[in-house]
């Protein structure tokens, strides 16, 4: 590209300079021709004195009358001047490699009909010298530009090379390297910052994946161990039919727990911000909430819990019905699980500028230092890990994910041994 620009510049410079010199010579010859014509018209004699004095030594002149040369300056040198007699008020530039020579032919009508030819002396052809100089300089300039451009590109590409090197060294077990961010505010700095942010996100993603795999392995280990133990005990010797039935029931229950966990995991990965709106439908939230509460009616009566609906408004909105049902069922299920007998659970559903779902229980509560982790997958507060309360620690994670997919927010306020209040705002 630089070479093309240099060549174009050279040709443009040559053209402009050539035209400038040509126009200047033409203008000067025209002025001299008019000056001599004025003298002849005024009656001055056509003699050597006129041609030599007025033209001085910068120009040459010759006068033709009816095609015949009648007078010329002593220094007039023009090959075949008679051939110019056919021109009328015309400028001609004679060029060779060594010199330039301008010729102007002026038609005379007074004191006789004829032609006045005024020429310049031979002028050194500086244009050709300039062309030669340009032909010499352009390759040198091109090489210089290529060298400087190469150095500049190398400097610019240093961060890109670092990015390439770092990207090559990155593996699933190595996300420790980042690139130093340059001080200059430009596209390279933006690229480096974006690359470093990508590394941080990848590192966090791999850490979450490793933690997820570890948690899944841990949670699957318990039911699988129970299933394996039941099978080994059952096969150890012949037993009564009731013993076989009990073992099969235990295995079926643990298999159901595994199935439930897998379904929840699939639910967490099924929807994303990119596809969630495609699943939206018109949902009547009050009807969905009442339907969910009806499913837990027997459980509440068994635990003798007082379920109070403090506020319930008729609300219609576009949302994913499956996820909304999961929000209601998981929060209600948790409240019932962790609330002791004879205690209260209070529920509100209303709308102002946004939709509010609030559920408050008088359960065991959550320690303050563990509130930030309670929505992590498979996380269960130590105080709640007992055989009486079954679960995999996925409920609140599903709720949080579902709320965020609806561009909402969830807030948890809890006091140990006093209860928990969860606010869902959509």
GROMACS .gro file of C-alpha atoms in nm:
model
  426
    1UNK     CA    1   0.000   0.000   0.000
    2UNK     CA    2   0.283   0.239   0.092
    3UNK     CA    3   0.456   0.162  -0.238
    4UNK     CA    4   0.141   0.243  -0.434
    5UNK     CA    5   0.097   0.571  -0.247
    6UNK     CA    6   0.458   0.668  -0.311
    7UNK     CA    7   0.429   0.593  -0.684
    8UNK     CA    8   0.102   0.787  -0.707
    9UNK     CA    9   0.259   1.078  -0.522
   10UNK     CA   10   0.557   1.072  -0.760
   11UNK     CA   11   0.336   1.081  -1.069
   12UNK     CA   12   0.116   1.354  -0.921
   13UNK     CA   13   0.418   1.563  -0.829
   14UNK     CA   14   0.565   1.518  -1.179
   15UNK     CA   15   0.237   1.615  -1.347
   16UNK     CA   16   0.181   1.925  -1.133
   17UNK     CA   17   0.540   2.043  -1.179
   18UNK     CA   18   0.529   1.984  -1.556
   19UNK     CA   19   0.203   2.176  -1.592
   20UNK     CA   20   0.331   2.459  -1.376
   21UNK     CA   21   0.648   2.506  -1.583
   22UNK     CA   22   0.456   2.478  -1.911
   23UNK     CA   23   0.196   2.738  -1.809
   24UNK     CA   24   0.464   2.977  -1.687
   25UNK     CA   25   0.658   2.956  -2.017
   26UNK     CA   26   0.336   2.996  -2.218
   27UNK     CA   27   0.239   3.305  -2.019
   28UNK     CA   28   0.578   3.469  -2.063
   29UNK     CA   29   0.591   3.398  -2.437
   30UNK     CA   30   0.240   3.534  -2.482
   31UNK     CA   31   0.332   3.858  -2.303
   32UNK     CA   32   0.645   3.903  -2.518
   33UNK     CA   33   0.449   3.833  -2.836
   34UNK     CA   34   0.181   4.091  -2.748
   35UNK     CA   35   0.452   4.342  -2.655
   36UNK     CA   36   0.620   4.312  -2.997
   37UNK     CA   37   0.284   4.320  -3.176
   38UNK     CA   38   0.198   4.644  -2.997
   39UNK     CA   39   0.528   4.799  -3.107
   40UNK     CA   40   0.472   4.700  -3.470
   41UNK     CA   41   0.114   4.825  -3.463
   42UNK     CA   42   0.237   5.156  -3.320
   43UNK     CA   43   0.466   5.198  -3.624
   44UNK     CA   44   0.804   5.094  -3.488
   45UNK     CA   45   1.029   4.966  -3.765
   46UNK     CA   46   1.083   4.594  -3.796
   47UNK     CA   47   1.456   4.572  -3.739
   48UNK     CA   48   1.713   4.394  -3.528
   49UNK     CA   49   1.694   4.672  -3.271
   50UNK     CA   50   1.327   4.596  -3.202
   51UNK     CA   51   1.373   4.223  -3.168
   52UNK     CA   52   1.698   4.237  -2.974
   53UNK     CA   53   1.620   4.527  -2.739
   54UNK     CA   54   1.271   4.423  -2.640
   55UNK     CA   55   1.339   4.052  -2.616
   56UNK     CA   56   1.679   4.104  -2.456
   57UNK     CA   57   1.862   3.774  -2.422
   58UNK     CA   58   1.588   3.557  -2.275
   59UNK     CA   59   1.390   3.500  -2.592
   60UNK     CA   60   1.428   3.451  -2.964
   61UNK     CA   61   1.194   3.582  -3.233
   62UNK     CA   62   1.123   3.563  -3.604
   63UNK     CA   63   0.869   3.740  -3.827
   64UNK     CA   64   0.706   3.583  -4.132
   65UNK     CA   65   0.520   3.777  -4.398
   66UNK     CA   66   0.297   3.580  -4.628
   67UNK     CA   67   0.486   3.261  -4.539
   68UNK     CA   68   0.834   3.407  -4.592
   69UNK     CA   69   1.089   3.485  -4.322
   70UNK     CA   70   1.151   3.861  -4.326
   71UNK     CA   71   1.334   3.916  -3.997
   72UNK     CA   72   1.473   3.717  -3.705
   73UNK     CA   73   1.681   3.780  -3.397
   74UNK     CA   74   2.046   3.690  -3.414
   75UNK     CA   75   2.006   3.419  -3.154
   76UNK     CA   76   1.699   3.264  -3.317
   77UNK     CA   77   1.742   2.887  -3.344
   78UNK     CA   78   1.440   2.683  -3.440
   79UNK     CA   79   1.437   2.382  -3.666
   80UNK     CA   80   1.216   2.434  -3.971
   81UNK     CA   81   1.047   2.754  -3.851
   82UNK     CA   82   0.841   2.778  -4.171
   83UNK     CA   83   0.640   2.478  -4.053
   84UNK     CA   84   0.492   2.694  -3.774
   85UNK     CA   85   0.337   2.934  -4.024
   86UNK     CA   86   0.026   2.717  -4.036
   87UNK     CA   87  -0.048   2.777  -3.665
   88UNK     CA   88  -0.274   3.058  -3.546
   89UNK     CA   89  -0.214   3.195  -3.194
   90UNK     CA   90  -0.085   2.869  -3.065
   91UNK     CA   91   0.166   2.760  -2.801
   92UNK     CA   92   0.390   2.457  -2.855
   93UNK     CA   93   0.627   2.300  -2.602
   94UNK     CA   94   0.923   2.114  -2.749
   95UNK     CA   95   1.068   1.856  -2.515
   96UNK     CA   96   1.369   1.630  -2.519
   97UNK     CA   97   1.561   1.449  -2.251
   98UNK     CA   98   1.811   1.739  -2.225
   99UNK     CA   99   1.609   2.056  -2.273
  100UNK     CA  100   1.273   2.231  -2.306
  101UNK     CA  101   1.186   2.498  -2.561
  102UNK     CA  102   0.864   2.696  -2.572
  103UNK     CA  103   0.726   2.830  -2.901
  104UNK     CA  104   0.441   3.079  -2.937
  105UNK     CA  105   0.294   3.164  -3.277
  106UNK     CA  106   0.101   3.496  -3.293
  107UNK     CA  107  -0.099   3.595  -3.603
  108UNK     CA  108  -0.026   3.952  -3.722
  109UNK     CA  109  -0.273   4.173  -3.907
  110UNK     CA  110  -0.088   4.505  -3.876
  111UNK     CA  111   0.120   4.650  -4.030
  112UNK     CA  112   0.093   4.341  -4.252
  113UNK     CA  113  -0.047   3.992  -4.253
  114UNK     CA  114   0.199   3.747  -4.114
  115UNK     CA  115   0.318   3.544  -3.816
  116UNK     CA  116   0.532   3.631  -3.517
  117UNK     CA  117   0.718   3.337  -3.364
  118UNK     CA  118   0.866   3.390  -3.018
  119UNK     CA  119   1.065   3.116  -2.850
  120UNK     CA  120   1.260   3.065  -2.534
  121UNK     CA  121   1.622   2.970  -2.523
  122UNK     CA  122   1.686   2.608  -2.454
  123UNK     CA  123   1.598   2.539  -2.092
  124UNK     CA  124   1.755   2.251  -1.908
  125UNK     CA  125   1.492   1.983  -1.865
  126UNK     CA  126   1.472   1.986  -1.486
  127UNK     CA  127   1.157   1.777  -1.507
  128UNK     CA  128   1.358   1.482  -1.630
  129UNK     CA  129   1.616   1.545  -1.358
  130UNK     CA  130   1.337   1.543  -1.102
  131UNK     CA  131   1.198   1.221  -1.248
  132UNK     CA  132   1.541   1.061  -1.220
  133UNK     CA  133   1.568   1.184  -0.863
  134UNK     CA  134   1.223   1.049  -0.779
  135UNK     CA  135   1.306   0.715  -0.935
  136UNK     CA  136   1.608   0.701  -0.708
  137UNK     CA  137   1.437   0.831  -0.396
  138UNK     CA  138   1.114   0.631  -0.415
  139UNK     CA  139   1.281   0.290  -0.362
  140UNK     CA  140   1.488   0.438  -0.079
  141UNK     CA  141   1.181   0.596   0.079
  142UNK     CA  142   0.990   0.273   0.028
  143UNK     CA  143   1.258   0.068   0.202
  144UNK     CA  144   1.272   0.321   0.485
  145UNK     CA  145   0.895   0.313   0.525
  146UNK     CA  146   0.893  -0.065   0.516
  147UNK     CA  147   1.159  -0.077   0.787
  148UNK     CA  148   0.985   0.179   1.008
  149UNK     CA  149   0.647   0.016   0.942
  150UNK     CA  150   0.786  -0.324   1.036
  151UNK     CA  151   0.922  -0.184   1.363
  152UNK     CA  152   0.593  -0.008   1.436
  153UNK     CA  153   0.388  -0.320   1.359
  154UNK     CA  154   0.617  -0.529   1.581
  155UNK     CA  155   0.561  -0.283   1.864
  156UNK     CA  156   0.185  -0.281   1.809
  157UNK     CA  157   0.172  -0.661   1.792
  158UNK     CA  158   0.359  -0.718   2.119
  159UNK     CA  159   0.033  -0.743   2.321
  160UNK     CA  160  -0.120  -0.961   2.048
  161UNK     CA  161   0.181  -1.194   2.068
  162UNK     CA  162   0.138  -1.208   2.446
  163UNK     CA  163  -0.228  -1.293   2.395
  164UNK     CA  164  -0.134  -1.570   2.151
  165UNK     CA  165   0.130  -1.707   2.389
  166UNK     CA  166  -0.104  -1.695   2.687
  167UNK     CA  167  -0.389  -1.850   2.489
  168UNK     CA  168  -0.157  -2.132   2.381
  169UNK     CA  169  -0.054  -2.200   2.741
  170UNK     CA  170  -0.410  -2.200   2.875
  171UNK     CA  171  -0.550  -2.538   2.964
  172UNK     CA  172  -0.833  -2.659   3.183
  173UNK     CA  173  -0.584  -2.679   3.470
  174UNK     CA  174  -0.404  -2.351   3.403
  175UNK     CA  175  -0.587  -2.019   3.413
  176UNK     CA  176  -0.326  -1.836   3.618
  177UNK     CA  177  -0.171  -1.624   3.341
  178UNK     CA  178  -0.307  -1.286   3.242
  179UNK     CA  179  -0.162  -1.007   3.027
  180UNK     CA  180  -0.037  -0.675   3.160
  181UNK     CA  181  -0.280  -0.401   3.059
  182UNK     CA  182  -0.106  -0.120   2.862
  183UNK     CA  183  -0.147   0.240   2.979
  184UNK     CA  184  -0.247   0.381   2.642
  185UNK     CA  185  -0.621   0.398   2.579
  186UNK     CA  186  -0.664   0.222   2.245
  187UNK     CA  187  -0.805  -0.090   2.082
  188UNK     CA  188  -0.513  -0.302   2.206
  189UNK     CA  189  -0.590  -0.210   2.568
  190UNK     CA  190  -0.957  -0.296   2.514
  191UNK     CA  191  -0.854  -0.630   2.357
  192UNK     CA  192  -0.620  -0.713   2.649
  193UNK     CA  193  -0.885  -0.626   2.908
  194UNK     CA  194  -1.145  -0.834   2.723
  195UNK     CA  195  -0.901  -1.128   2.703
  196UNK     CA  196  -0.816  -1.104   3.075
  197UNK     CA  197  -1.186  -1.088   3.162
  198UNK     CA  198  -1.244  -1.395   2.946
  199UNK     CA  199  -0.971  -1.582   3.137
  200UNK     CA  200  -1.132  -1.485   3.469
  201UNK     CA  201  -1.472  -1.604   3.347
  202UNK     CA  202  -1.328  -1.930   3.215
  203UNK     CA  203  -1.145  -1.988   3.543
  204UNK     CA  204  -1.462  -1.923   3.739
  205UNK     CA  205  -1.660  -2.147   3.505
  206UNK     CA  206  -1.411  -2.434   3.541
  207UNK     CA  207  -1.410  -2.390   3.920
  208UNK     CA  208  -1.789  -2.402   3.924
  209UNK     CA  209  -1.784  -2.708   3.698
  210UNK     CA  210  -1.533  -2.886   3.921
  211UNK     CA  211  -1.734  -2.797   4.230
  212UNK     CA  212  -2.052  -2.909   4.055
  213UNK     CA  213  -1.895  -3.244   3.959
  214UNK     CA  214  -1.771  -3.291   4.314
  215UNK     CA  215  -2.111  -3.207   4.460
  216UNK     CA  216  -2.294  -3.436   4.217
  217UNK     CA  217  -2.054  -3.720   4.298
  218UNK     CA  218  -2.104  -3.663   4.669
  219UNK     CA  219  -2.484  -3.642   4.647
  220UNK     CA  220  -2.510  -3.949   4.423
  221UNK     CA  221  -2.281  -4.149   4.647
  222UNK     CA  222  -2.531  -4.166   4.936
  223UNK     CA  223  -2.832  -4.310   4.748
  224UNK     CA  224  -2.611  -4.538   4.539
  225UNK     CA  225  -2.444  -4.669   4.856
  226UNK     CA  226  -2.787  -4.737   5.007
  227UNK     CA  227  -2.900  -4.918   4.691
  228UNK     CA  228  -2.580  -5.124   4.676
  229UNK     CA  229  -2.605  -5.211   5.046
  230UNK     CA  230  -2.966  -5.320   5.018
  231UNK     CA  231  -2.887  -5.540   4.719
  232UNK     CA  232  -2.587  -5.702   4.893
  233UNK     CA  233  -2.783  -5.770   5.211
  234UNK     CA  234  -3.080  -5.905   5.017
  235UNK     CA  235  -2.863  -6.142   4.812
  236UNK     CA  236  -2.661  -6.264   5.109
  237UNK     CA  237  -2.923  -6.524   5.208
  238UNK     CA  238  -3.282  -6.623   5.151
  239UNK     CA  239  -3.530  -6.403   5.333
  240UNK     CA  240  -3.898  -6.368   5.400
  241UNK     CA  241  -4.108  -6.200   5.128
  242UNK     CA  242  -4.164  -5.896   5.352
  243UNK     CA  243  -3.789  -5.839   5.376
  244UNK     CA  244  -3.758  -5.843   4.996
  245UNK     CA  245  -4.048  -5.601   4.967
  246UNK     CA  246  -3.888  -5.366   5.218
  247UNK     CA  247  -3.553  -5.376   5.034
  248UNK     CA  248  -3.719  -5.311   4.700
  249UNK     CA  249  -3.911  -5.019   4.849
  250UNK     CA  250  -3.588  -4.872   4.983
  251UNK     CA  251  -3.418  -4.912   4.645
  252UNK     CA  252  -3.720  -4.760   4.468
  253UNK     CA  253  -3.718  -4.461   4.704
  254UNK     CA  254  -3.347  -4.395   4.653
  255UNK     CA  255  -3.385  -4.436   4.274
  256UNK     CA  256  -3.670  -4.185   4.285
  257UNK     CA  257  -3.446  -3.943   4.474
  258UNK     CA  258  -3.176  -3.979   4.208
  259UNK     CA  259  -3.433  -3.925   3.933
  260UNK     CA  260  -3.563  -3.615   4.111
  261UNK     CA  261  -3.211  -3.476   4.142
  262UNK     CA  262  -3.135  -3.538   3.773
  263UNK     CA  263  -3.461  -3.366   3.672
  264UNK     CA  264  -3.368  -3.064   3.881
  265UNK     CA  265  -3.019  -3.052   3.730
  266UNK     CA  266  -3.164  -3.067   3.380
  267UNK     CA  267  -3.405  -2.788   3.471
  268UNK     CA  268  -3.113  -2.569   3.580
  269UNK     CA  269  -2.942  -2.611   3.242
  270UNK     CA  270  -3.246  -2.620   3.012
  271UNK     CA  271  -3.321  -2.246   3.001
  272UNK     CA  272  -3.098  -1.946   2.939
  273UNK     CA  273  -3.134  -1.571   2.893
  274UNK     CA  274  -3.119  -1.626   2.517
  275UNK     CA  275  -3.414  -1.868   2.492
  276UNK     CA  276  -3.630  -1.802   2.799
  277UNK     CA  277  -3.859  -1.543   2.638
  278UNK     CA  278  -3.954  -1.795   2.368
  279UNK     CA  279  -4.120  -2.007   2.640
  280UNK     CA  280  -4.327  -1.725   2.793
  281UNK     CA  281  -4.704  -1.770   2.821
  282UNK     CA  282  -4.989  -1.580   2.986
  283UNK     CA  283  -4.986  -1.697   3.348
  284UNK     CA  284  -5.237  -1.635   3.628
  285UNK     CA  285  -5.004  -1.624   3.926
  286UNK     CA  286  -5.277  -1.627   4.194
  287UNK     CA  287  -5.432  -1.944   4.046
  288UNK     CA  288  -5.090  -2.110   4.019
  289UNK     CA  289  -5.009  -2.025   4.382
  290UNK     CA  290  -5.342  -2.160   4.511
  291UNK     CA  291  -5.294  -2.479   4.308
  292UNK     CA  292  -4.947  -2.526   4.459
  293UNK     CA  293  -5.073  -2.464   4.814
  294UNK     CA  294  -5.343  -2.726   4.760
  295UNK     CA  295  -5.075  -2.989   4.695
  296UNK     CA  296  -4.920  -2.921   5.037
  297UNK     CA  297  -5.247  -2.908   5.228
  298UNK     CA  298  -5.214  -3.263   5.366
  299UNK     CA  299  -4.850  -3.206   5.469
  300UNK     CA  300  -4.941  -2.887   5.655
  301UNK     CA  301  -5.219  -3.065   5.842
  302UNK     CA  302  -4.986  -3.352   5.935
  303UNK     CA  303  -4.737  -3.107   6.086
  304UNK     CA  304  -5.019  -2.895   6.228
  305UNK     CA  305  -4.879  -2.583   6.060
  306UNK     CA  306  -5.084  -2.265   6.029
  307UNK     CA  307  -5.068  -2.148   5.667
  308UNK     CA  308  -5.185  -1.787   5.639
  309UNK     CA  309  -5.247  -1.598   5.314
  310UNK     CA  310  -5.192  -1.238   5.416
  311UNK     CA  311  -5.247  -1.080   5.076
  312UNK     CA  312  -5.350  -1.234   4.745
  313UNK     CA  313  -5.420  -1.030   4.433
  314UNK     CA  314  -5.531  -1.147   4.090
  315UNK     CA  315  -5.216  -1.116   3.877
  316UNK     CA  316  -5.166  -1.200   3.512
  317UNK     CA  317  -4.827  -1.178   3.341
  318UNK     CA  318  -4.619  -1.335   3.063
  319UNK     CA  319  -4.370  -1.583   3.205
  320UNK     CA  320  -4.250  -1.943   3.192
  321UNK     CA  321  -4.522  -2.142   3.377
  322UNK     CA  322  -4.290  -2.432   3.464
  323UNK     CA  323  -4.035  -2.206   3.632
  324UNK     CA  324  -4.299  -2.005   3.816
  325UNK     CA  325  -4.447  -2.327   3.954
  326UNK     CA  326  -4.098  -2.434   4.062
  327UNK     CA  327  -4.050  -2.101   4.243
  328UNK     CA  328  -4.376  -2.143   4.437
  329UNK     CA  329  -4.336  -2.515   4.511
  330UNK     CA  330  -3.970  -2.499   4.619
  331UNK     CA  331  -4.018  -2.204   4.853
  332UNK     CA  332  -4.335  -2.348   5.006
  333UNK     CA  333  -4.174  -2.693   5.036
  334UNK     CA  334  -3.870  -2.546   5.215
  335UNK     CA  335  -4.087  -2.345   5.452
  336UNK     CA  336  -4.288  -2.655   5.545
  337UNK     CA  337  -3.975  -2.874   5.583
  338UNK     CA  338  -3.788  -2.639   5.813
  339UNK     CA  339  -4.080  -2.509   6.022
  340UNK     CA  340  -4.155  -2.704   6.343
  341UNK     CA  341  -4.505  -2.819   6.436
  342UNK     CA  342  -4.769  -2.569   6.544
  343UNK     CA  343  -4.579  -2.277   6.387
  344UNK     CA  344  -4.693  -2.026   6.125
  345UNK     CA  345  -4.618  -1.977   5.754
  346UNK     CA  346  -4.738  -1.651   5.598
  347UNK     CA  347  -4.769  -1.590   5.222
  348UNK     CA  348  -4.836  -1.272   5.020
  349UNK     CA  349  -4.876  -1.216   4.646
  350UNK     CA  350  -4.945  -0.865   4.516
  351UNK     CA  351  -4.849  -0.618   4.247
  352UNK     CA  352  -4.746  -0.251   4.253
  353UNK     CA  353  -4.487  -0.145   3.996
  354UNK     CA  354  -4.357  -0.504   4.009
  355UNK     CA  355  -4.485  -0.843   4.120
  356UNK     CA  356  -4.406  -0.940   4.482
  357UNK     CA  357  -4.417  -1.290   4.629
  358UNK     CA  358  -4.328  -1.309   4.999
  359UNK     CA  359  -4.313  -1.622   5.214
  360UNK     CA  360  -4.233  -1.603   5.586
  361UNK     CA  361  -4.185  -1.899   5.819
  362UNK     CA  362  -4.107  -1.953   6.187
  363UNK     CA  363  -3.855  -2.226   6.117
  364UNK     CA  364  -3.501  -2.305   6.226
  365UNK     CA  365  -3.352  -2.010   6.035
  366UNK     CA  366  -3.017  -1.975   5.859
  367UNK     CA  367  -2.691  -1.852   6.017
  368UNK     CA  368  -2.598  -1.503   5.893
  369UNK     CA  369  -2.256  -1.612   5.764
  370UNK     CA  370  -2.415  -1.878   5.543
  371UNK     CA  371  -2.688  -1.669   5.380
  372UNK     CA  372  -2.463  -1.582   5.083
  373UNK     CA  373  -2.408  -1.953   5.006
  374UNK     CA  374  -2.761  -2.080   5.057
  375UNK     CA  375  -2.853  -2.046   4.687
  376UNK     CA  376  -2.546  -2.239   4.565
  377UNK     CA  377  -2.614  -2.576   4.406
  378UNK     CA  378  -2.610  -2.867   4.654
  379UNK     CA  379  -2.541  -2.635   4.945
  380UNK     CA  380  -2.721  -2.729   5.266
  381UNK     CA  381  -2.675  -2.559   5.602
  382UNK     CA  382  -2.508  -2.797   5.847
  383UNK     CA  383  -2.785  -2.755   6.103
  384UNK     CA  384  -3.036  -2.881   5.850
  385UNK     CA  385  -2.839  -3.189   5.748
  386UNK     CA  386  -3.029  -3.463   5.920
  387UNK     CA  387  -3.207  -3.774   5.812
  388UNK     CA  388  -3.550  -3.635   5.888
  389UNK     CA  389  -3.524  -3.359   5.624
  390UNK     CA  390  -3.459  -3.503   5.282
  391UNK     CA  391  -3.319  -3.302   4.992
  392UNK     CA  392  -3.024  -3.232   4.769
  393UNK     CA  393  -2.979  -2.858   4.823
  394UNK     CA  394  -3.104  -2.768   4.476
  395UNK     CA  395  -3.431  -2.596   4.563
  396UNK     CA  396  -3.310  -2.241   4.632
  397UNK     CA  397  -3.060  -2.266   4.347
  398UNK     CA  398  -3.347  -2.343   4.109
  399UNK     CA  399  -3.553  -2.058   4.255
  400UNK     CA  400  -3.269  -1.806   4.218
  401UNK     CA  401  -3.194  -1.918   3.862
  402UNK     CA  402  -3.563  -1.903   3.767
  403UNK     CA  403  -3.606  -1.556   3.917
  404UNK     CA  404  -3.298  -1.422   3.736
  405UNK     CA  405  -3.418  -1.569   3.405
  406UNK     CA  406  -3.729  -1.353   3.452
  407UNK     CA  407  -3.506  -1.048   3.517
  408UNK     CA  408  -3.616  -1.049   3.880
  409UNK     CA  409  -3.442  -1.055   4.216
  410UNK     CA  410  -3.461  -1.262   4.532
  411UNK     CA  411  -3.383  -1.143   4.884
  412UNK     CA  412  -3.346  -1.366   5.192
  413UNK     CA  413  -3.369  -1.241   5.551
  414UNK     CA  414  -3.322  -1.499   5.825
  415UNK     CA  415  -3.264  -1.517   6.199
  416UNK     CA  416  -3.136  -1.839   6.353
  417UNK     CA  417  -3.408  -2.025   6.550
  418UNK     CA  418  -3.665  -1.757   6.464
  419UNK     CA  419  -3.742  -1.803   6.097
  420UNK     CA  420  -3.679  -1.695   5.739
  421UNK     CA  421  -3.847  -1.448   5.505
  422UNK     CA  422  -3.790  -1.471   5.129
  423UNK     CA  423  -3.884  -1.189   4.892
  424UNK     CA  424  -3.923  -1.261   4.521
  425UNK     CA  425  -3.964  -0.955   4.298
  426UNK     CA  426  -4.046  -0.998   3.928
   0.00000   0.00000   0.00000
